[in-house]
Short mmCIF file of C-alpha atoms in Angstrom, two decimals:
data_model
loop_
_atom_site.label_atom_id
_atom_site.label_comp_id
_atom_site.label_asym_id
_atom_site.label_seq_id
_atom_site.Cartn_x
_atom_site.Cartn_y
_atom_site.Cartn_z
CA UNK A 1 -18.15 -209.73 15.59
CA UNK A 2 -17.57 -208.29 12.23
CA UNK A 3 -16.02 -205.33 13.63
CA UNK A 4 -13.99 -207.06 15.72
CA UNK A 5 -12.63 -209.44 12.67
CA UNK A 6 -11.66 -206.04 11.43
CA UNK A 7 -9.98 -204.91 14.61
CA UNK A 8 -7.95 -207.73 14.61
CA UNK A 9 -7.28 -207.67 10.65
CA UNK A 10 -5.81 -203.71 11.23
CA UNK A 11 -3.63 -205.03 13.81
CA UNK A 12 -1.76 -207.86 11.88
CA UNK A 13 -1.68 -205.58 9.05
CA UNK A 14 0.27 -203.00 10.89
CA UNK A 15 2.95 -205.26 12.69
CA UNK A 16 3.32 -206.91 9.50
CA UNK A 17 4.50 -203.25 7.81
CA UNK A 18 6.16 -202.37 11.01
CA UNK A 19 10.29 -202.41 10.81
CA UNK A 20 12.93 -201.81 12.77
CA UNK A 21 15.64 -198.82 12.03
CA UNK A 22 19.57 -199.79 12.29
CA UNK A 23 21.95 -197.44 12.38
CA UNK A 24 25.46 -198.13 12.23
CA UNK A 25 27.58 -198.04 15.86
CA UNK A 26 30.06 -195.16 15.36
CA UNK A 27 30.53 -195.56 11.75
CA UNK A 28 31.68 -199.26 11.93
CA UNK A 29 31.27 -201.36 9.16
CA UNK A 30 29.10 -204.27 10.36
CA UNK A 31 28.54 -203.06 14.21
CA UNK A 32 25.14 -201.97 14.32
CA UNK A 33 22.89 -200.94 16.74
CA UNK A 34 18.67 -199.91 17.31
CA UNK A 35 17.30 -196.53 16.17
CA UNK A 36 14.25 -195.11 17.57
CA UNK A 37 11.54 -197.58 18.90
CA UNK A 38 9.37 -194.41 19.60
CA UNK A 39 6.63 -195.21 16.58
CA UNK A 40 6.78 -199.10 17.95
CA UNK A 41 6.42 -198.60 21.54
CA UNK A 42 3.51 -195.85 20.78
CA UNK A 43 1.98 -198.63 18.38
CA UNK A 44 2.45 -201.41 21.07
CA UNK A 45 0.98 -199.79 23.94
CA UNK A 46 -2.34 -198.86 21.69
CA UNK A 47 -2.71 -202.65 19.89
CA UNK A 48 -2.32 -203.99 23.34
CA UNK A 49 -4.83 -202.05 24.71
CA UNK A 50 -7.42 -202.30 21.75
CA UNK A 51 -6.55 -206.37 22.31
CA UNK A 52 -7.64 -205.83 26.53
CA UNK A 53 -10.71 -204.22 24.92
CA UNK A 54 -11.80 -206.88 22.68
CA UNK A 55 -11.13 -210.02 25.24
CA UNK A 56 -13.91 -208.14 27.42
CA UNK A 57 -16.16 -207.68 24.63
CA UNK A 58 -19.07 -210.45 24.49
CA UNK A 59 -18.98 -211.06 20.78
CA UNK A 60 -15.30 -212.64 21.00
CA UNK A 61 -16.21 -216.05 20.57
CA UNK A 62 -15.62 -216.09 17.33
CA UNK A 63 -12.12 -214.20 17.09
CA UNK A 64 -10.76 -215.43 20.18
CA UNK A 65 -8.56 -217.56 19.31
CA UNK A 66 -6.80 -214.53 17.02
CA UNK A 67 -7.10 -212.13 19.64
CA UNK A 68 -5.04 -214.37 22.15
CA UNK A 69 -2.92 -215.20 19.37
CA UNK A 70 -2.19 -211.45 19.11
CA UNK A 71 -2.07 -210.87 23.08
CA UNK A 72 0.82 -213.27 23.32
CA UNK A 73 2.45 -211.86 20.36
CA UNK A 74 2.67 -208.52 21.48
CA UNK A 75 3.39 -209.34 25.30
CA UNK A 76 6.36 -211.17 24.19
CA UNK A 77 7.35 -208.35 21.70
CA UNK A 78 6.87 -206.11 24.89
CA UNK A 79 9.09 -208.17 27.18
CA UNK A 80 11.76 -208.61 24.62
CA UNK A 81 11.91 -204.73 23.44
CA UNK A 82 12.31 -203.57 26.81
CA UNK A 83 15.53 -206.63 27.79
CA UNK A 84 16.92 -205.21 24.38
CA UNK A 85 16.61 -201.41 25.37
CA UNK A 86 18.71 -202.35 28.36
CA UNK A 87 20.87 -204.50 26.77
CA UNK A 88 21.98 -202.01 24.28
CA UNK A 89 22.42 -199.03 26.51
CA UNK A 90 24.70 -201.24 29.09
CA UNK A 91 26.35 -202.79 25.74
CA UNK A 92 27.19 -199.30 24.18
CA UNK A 93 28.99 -198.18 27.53
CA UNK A 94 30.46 -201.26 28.28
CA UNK A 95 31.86 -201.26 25.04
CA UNK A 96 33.72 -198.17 24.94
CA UNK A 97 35.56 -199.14 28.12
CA UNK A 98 36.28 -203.07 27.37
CA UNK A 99 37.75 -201.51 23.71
CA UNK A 100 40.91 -200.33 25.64
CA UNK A 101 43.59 -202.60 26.23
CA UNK A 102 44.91 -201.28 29.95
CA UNK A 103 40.92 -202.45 30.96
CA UNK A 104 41.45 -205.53 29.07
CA UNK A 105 44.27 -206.12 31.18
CA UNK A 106 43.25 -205.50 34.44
CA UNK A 107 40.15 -207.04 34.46
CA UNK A 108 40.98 -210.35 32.67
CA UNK A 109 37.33 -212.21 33.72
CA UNK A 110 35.45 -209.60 33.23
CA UNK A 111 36.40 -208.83 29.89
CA UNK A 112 36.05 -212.65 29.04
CA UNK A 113 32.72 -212.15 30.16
CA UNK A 114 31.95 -208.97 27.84
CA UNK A 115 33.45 -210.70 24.98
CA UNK A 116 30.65 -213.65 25.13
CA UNK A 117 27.72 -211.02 25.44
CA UNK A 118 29.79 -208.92 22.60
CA UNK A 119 29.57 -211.46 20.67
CA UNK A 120 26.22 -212.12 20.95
CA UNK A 121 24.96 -208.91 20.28
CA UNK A 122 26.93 -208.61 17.34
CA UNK A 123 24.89 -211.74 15.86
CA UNK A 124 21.47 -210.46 16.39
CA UNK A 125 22.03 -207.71 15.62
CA UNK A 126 23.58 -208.56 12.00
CA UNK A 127 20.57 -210.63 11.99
CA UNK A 128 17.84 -207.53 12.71
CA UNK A 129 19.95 -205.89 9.56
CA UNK A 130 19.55 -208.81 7.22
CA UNK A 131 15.76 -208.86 8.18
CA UNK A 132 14.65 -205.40 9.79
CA UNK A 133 10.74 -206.77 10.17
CA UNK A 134 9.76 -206.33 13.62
CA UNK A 135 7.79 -209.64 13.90
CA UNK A 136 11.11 -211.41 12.86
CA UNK A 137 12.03 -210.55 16.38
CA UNK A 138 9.46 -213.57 17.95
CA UNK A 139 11.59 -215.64 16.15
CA UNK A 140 13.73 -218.21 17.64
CA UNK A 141 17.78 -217.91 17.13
CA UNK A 142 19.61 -220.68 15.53
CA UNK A 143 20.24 -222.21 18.69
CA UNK A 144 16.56 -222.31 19.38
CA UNK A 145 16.22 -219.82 21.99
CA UNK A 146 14.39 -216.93 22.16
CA UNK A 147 15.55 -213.34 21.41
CA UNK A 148 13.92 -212.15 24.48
CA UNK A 149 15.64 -214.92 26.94
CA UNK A 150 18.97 -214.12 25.29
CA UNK A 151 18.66 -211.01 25.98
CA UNK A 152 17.52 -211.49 29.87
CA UNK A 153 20.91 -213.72 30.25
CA UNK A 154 23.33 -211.04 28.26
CA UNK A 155 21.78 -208.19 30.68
CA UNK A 156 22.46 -210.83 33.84
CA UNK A 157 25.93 -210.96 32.35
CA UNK A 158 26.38 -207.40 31.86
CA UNK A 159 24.98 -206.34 35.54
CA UNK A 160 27.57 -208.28 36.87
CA UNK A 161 30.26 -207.04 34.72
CA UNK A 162 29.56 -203.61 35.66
CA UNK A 163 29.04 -204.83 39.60
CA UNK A 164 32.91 -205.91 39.35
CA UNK A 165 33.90 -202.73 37.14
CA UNK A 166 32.14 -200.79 40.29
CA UNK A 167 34.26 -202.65 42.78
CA UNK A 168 37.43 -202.58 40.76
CA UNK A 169 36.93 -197.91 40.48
CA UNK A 170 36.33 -198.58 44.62
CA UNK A 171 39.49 -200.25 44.86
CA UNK A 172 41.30 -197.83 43.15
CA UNK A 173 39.49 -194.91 45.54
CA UNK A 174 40.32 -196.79 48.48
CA UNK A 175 44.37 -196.58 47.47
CA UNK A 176 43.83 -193.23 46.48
CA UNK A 177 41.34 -191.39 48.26
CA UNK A 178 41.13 -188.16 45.90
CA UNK A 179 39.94 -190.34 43.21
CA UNK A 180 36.76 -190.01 44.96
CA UNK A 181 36.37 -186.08 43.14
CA UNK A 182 36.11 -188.51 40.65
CA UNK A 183 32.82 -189.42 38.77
CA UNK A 184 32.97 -193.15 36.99
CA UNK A 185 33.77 -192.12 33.95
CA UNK A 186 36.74 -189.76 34.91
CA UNK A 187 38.46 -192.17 36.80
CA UNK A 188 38.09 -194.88 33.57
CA UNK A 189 39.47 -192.48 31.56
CA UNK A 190 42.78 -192.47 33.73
CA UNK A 191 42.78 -196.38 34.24
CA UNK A 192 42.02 -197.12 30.52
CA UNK A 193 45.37 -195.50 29.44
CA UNK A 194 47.65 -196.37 32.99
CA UNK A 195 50.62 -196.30 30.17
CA UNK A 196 50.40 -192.67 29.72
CA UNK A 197 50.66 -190.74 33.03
CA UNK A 198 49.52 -187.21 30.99
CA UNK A 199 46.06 -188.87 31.13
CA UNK A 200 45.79 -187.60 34.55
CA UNK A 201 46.09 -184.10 33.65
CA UNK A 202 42.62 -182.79 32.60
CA UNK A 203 41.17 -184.30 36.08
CA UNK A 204 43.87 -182.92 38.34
CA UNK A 205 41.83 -179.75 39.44
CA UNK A 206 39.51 -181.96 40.33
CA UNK A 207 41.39 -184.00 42.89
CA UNK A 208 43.60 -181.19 44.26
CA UNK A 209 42.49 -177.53 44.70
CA UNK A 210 45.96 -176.01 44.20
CA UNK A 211 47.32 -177.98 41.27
CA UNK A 212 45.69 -177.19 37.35
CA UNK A 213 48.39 -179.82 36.37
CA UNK A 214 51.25 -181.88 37.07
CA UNK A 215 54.79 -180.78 35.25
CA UNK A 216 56.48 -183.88 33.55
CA UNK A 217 60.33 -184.26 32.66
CA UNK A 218 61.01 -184.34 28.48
CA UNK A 219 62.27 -186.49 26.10
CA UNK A 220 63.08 -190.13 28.26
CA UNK A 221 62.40 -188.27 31.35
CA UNK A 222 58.75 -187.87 30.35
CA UNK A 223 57.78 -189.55 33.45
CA UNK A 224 59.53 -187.98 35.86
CA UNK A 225 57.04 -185.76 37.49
CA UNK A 226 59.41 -182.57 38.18
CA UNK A 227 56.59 -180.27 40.48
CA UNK A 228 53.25 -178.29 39.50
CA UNK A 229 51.56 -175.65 37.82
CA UNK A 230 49.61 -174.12 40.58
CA UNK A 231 45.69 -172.47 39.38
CA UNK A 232 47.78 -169.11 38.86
CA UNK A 233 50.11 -170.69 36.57
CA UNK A 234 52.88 -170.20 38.77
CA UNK A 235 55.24 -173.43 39.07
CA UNK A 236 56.19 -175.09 42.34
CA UNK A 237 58.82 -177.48 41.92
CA UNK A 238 59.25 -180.65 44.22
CA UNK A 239 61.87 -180.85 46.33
CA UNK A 240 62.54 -184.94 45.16
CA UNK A 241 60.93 -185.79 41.68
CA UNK A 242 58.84 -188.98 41.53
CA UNK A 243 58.16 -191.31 38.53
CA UNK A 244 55.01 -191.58 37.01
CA UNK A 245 55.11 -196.04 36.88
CA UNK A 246 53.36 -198.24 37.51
CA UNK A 247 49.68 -198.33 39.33
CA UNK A 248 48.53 -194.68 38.75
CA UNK A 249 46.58 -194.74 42.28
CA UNK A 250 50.54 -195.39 43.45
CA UNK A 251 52.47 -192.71 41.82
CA UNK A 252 49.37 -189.62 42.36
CA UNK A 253 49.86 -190.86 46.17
CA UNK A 254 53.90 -190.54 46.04
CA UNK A 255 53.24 -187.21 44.55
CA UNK A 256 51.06 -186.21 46.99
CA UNK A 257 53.65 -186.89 49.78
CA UNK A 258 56.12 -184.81 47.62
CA UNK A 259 53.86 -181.89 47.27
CA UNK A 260 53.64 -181.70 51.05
CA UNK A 261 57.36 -182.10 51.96
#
């Protein structure tokens, strides 16, 4: 029993030195986000399993009230680490693409949406840097609930934001079936800045074999789309030039009747 008073000592000891790191998000003053949970996890996994080892031990009698104590602890510390791994890695991406304004725009309710769960995870995690201990995690929120079930609604939130972000890219395929050269990413690179048609230009190899990229008008006439640069570098002008406004998926498709006439 001794030993196991011991066991159980270690353990509270160690969570009690145990801190998070935070690292600030892309050099933003106050946006902060988790370092590595590698030494945590590794410590986790072990305490839980020295814990599994003690409740089947037949001197626990008298430490097991402590030893469930711990159990619970750590299974909750568990549970909420692994909602706030996922909510920060859907967070970070879904944070570079709500930033832009032509997003913003488009998707109106889904950007509502982000902005509650930004918001959110802007709180905590000013919170974690005020008070890096990892056992300040199990604590209750000022509105009372728990970082863990916070987290489990933001990542509810966030699934479906990225659902409708899915569904809006498909859209955009559907009108403009080359899009589909297209990973995620590329094509949100195009739709998060529809007010510059030059955006397209690094991805139109990509969605047409014989074009490196698109030749625009100058000056006010920057988006009159004149012809092409073929891969040679040789230029092929249209016979009609189009203008580069309004729905991107729109204009590439009017080009791409032009090319063929």
């Amino acid at each position: 029993e001794a030993s196991l008073e011991a066991a159980v000592d270690k353990i509270r000891n160690d969570w009690e030195k145990q801190v998070f790191t935070v690292l600030n998000h892309r050099d933003q003053h106050g946006l902060y986000i988790l370092g590595s949970l590698e030494e945590i996890l590794v410590l986790l996994e072990d305490n839980q399993a020295n814990l599994l080892t003690m409740l089947g031990s037949r001197y626990i009698r008298g430490v097991q009230d402590r030893v469930d104590e711990w159990a619970k602890k750590l299974s909750l510390l568990s549970e909420t680490l692994d909602e706030w791994i996922t909510c920060q890695r859907t967070w970070m991406y879904l944070e570079n693409i709500f930033g832009a304004e032509d997003i913003q725009k488009q998707l109106p309710a889904e950007s509502q949406k982000f902005l509650v769960v930004d918001r959110s995870w802007k709180l905590i995690m000013t919170r974690t840097f005020n008070d890096t201990r990892v056992l300040s995690a199990l604590n209750p929120l000022d509105n009372g609930a728990l970082l863990r079930d916070t987290f489990m609604m933001n990542n509810e939130a966030l699934e479906s934001i990225q659902k409708s972000l899915e569904e809006y890219l498909e859209t955009k395929r559907m009108a403009f079936p080359r899009f589909y050269f297209l990973s995620n990413d590329e094509l949100l690179e195009i739709m998060s800045q529809t007010r510059d048609p030059h955006a397209v230009q690094p991805h139109m190899s990509k969605c047409f074999d014989a074009i490196k990229r698109i030749k625009f008008g100058e000056g006010r006439h920057g988006h009159d789309i004149l012809g092409f640069m073929d891969p040679s570098d040789e230029y092929v002008p249209l016979s009609e030039s189009v203008k580069a406004e309004g729905p991107v998926e729109a204009w590439l498709l009017t080009f791409e009747k032009g090319m063929r006439q």
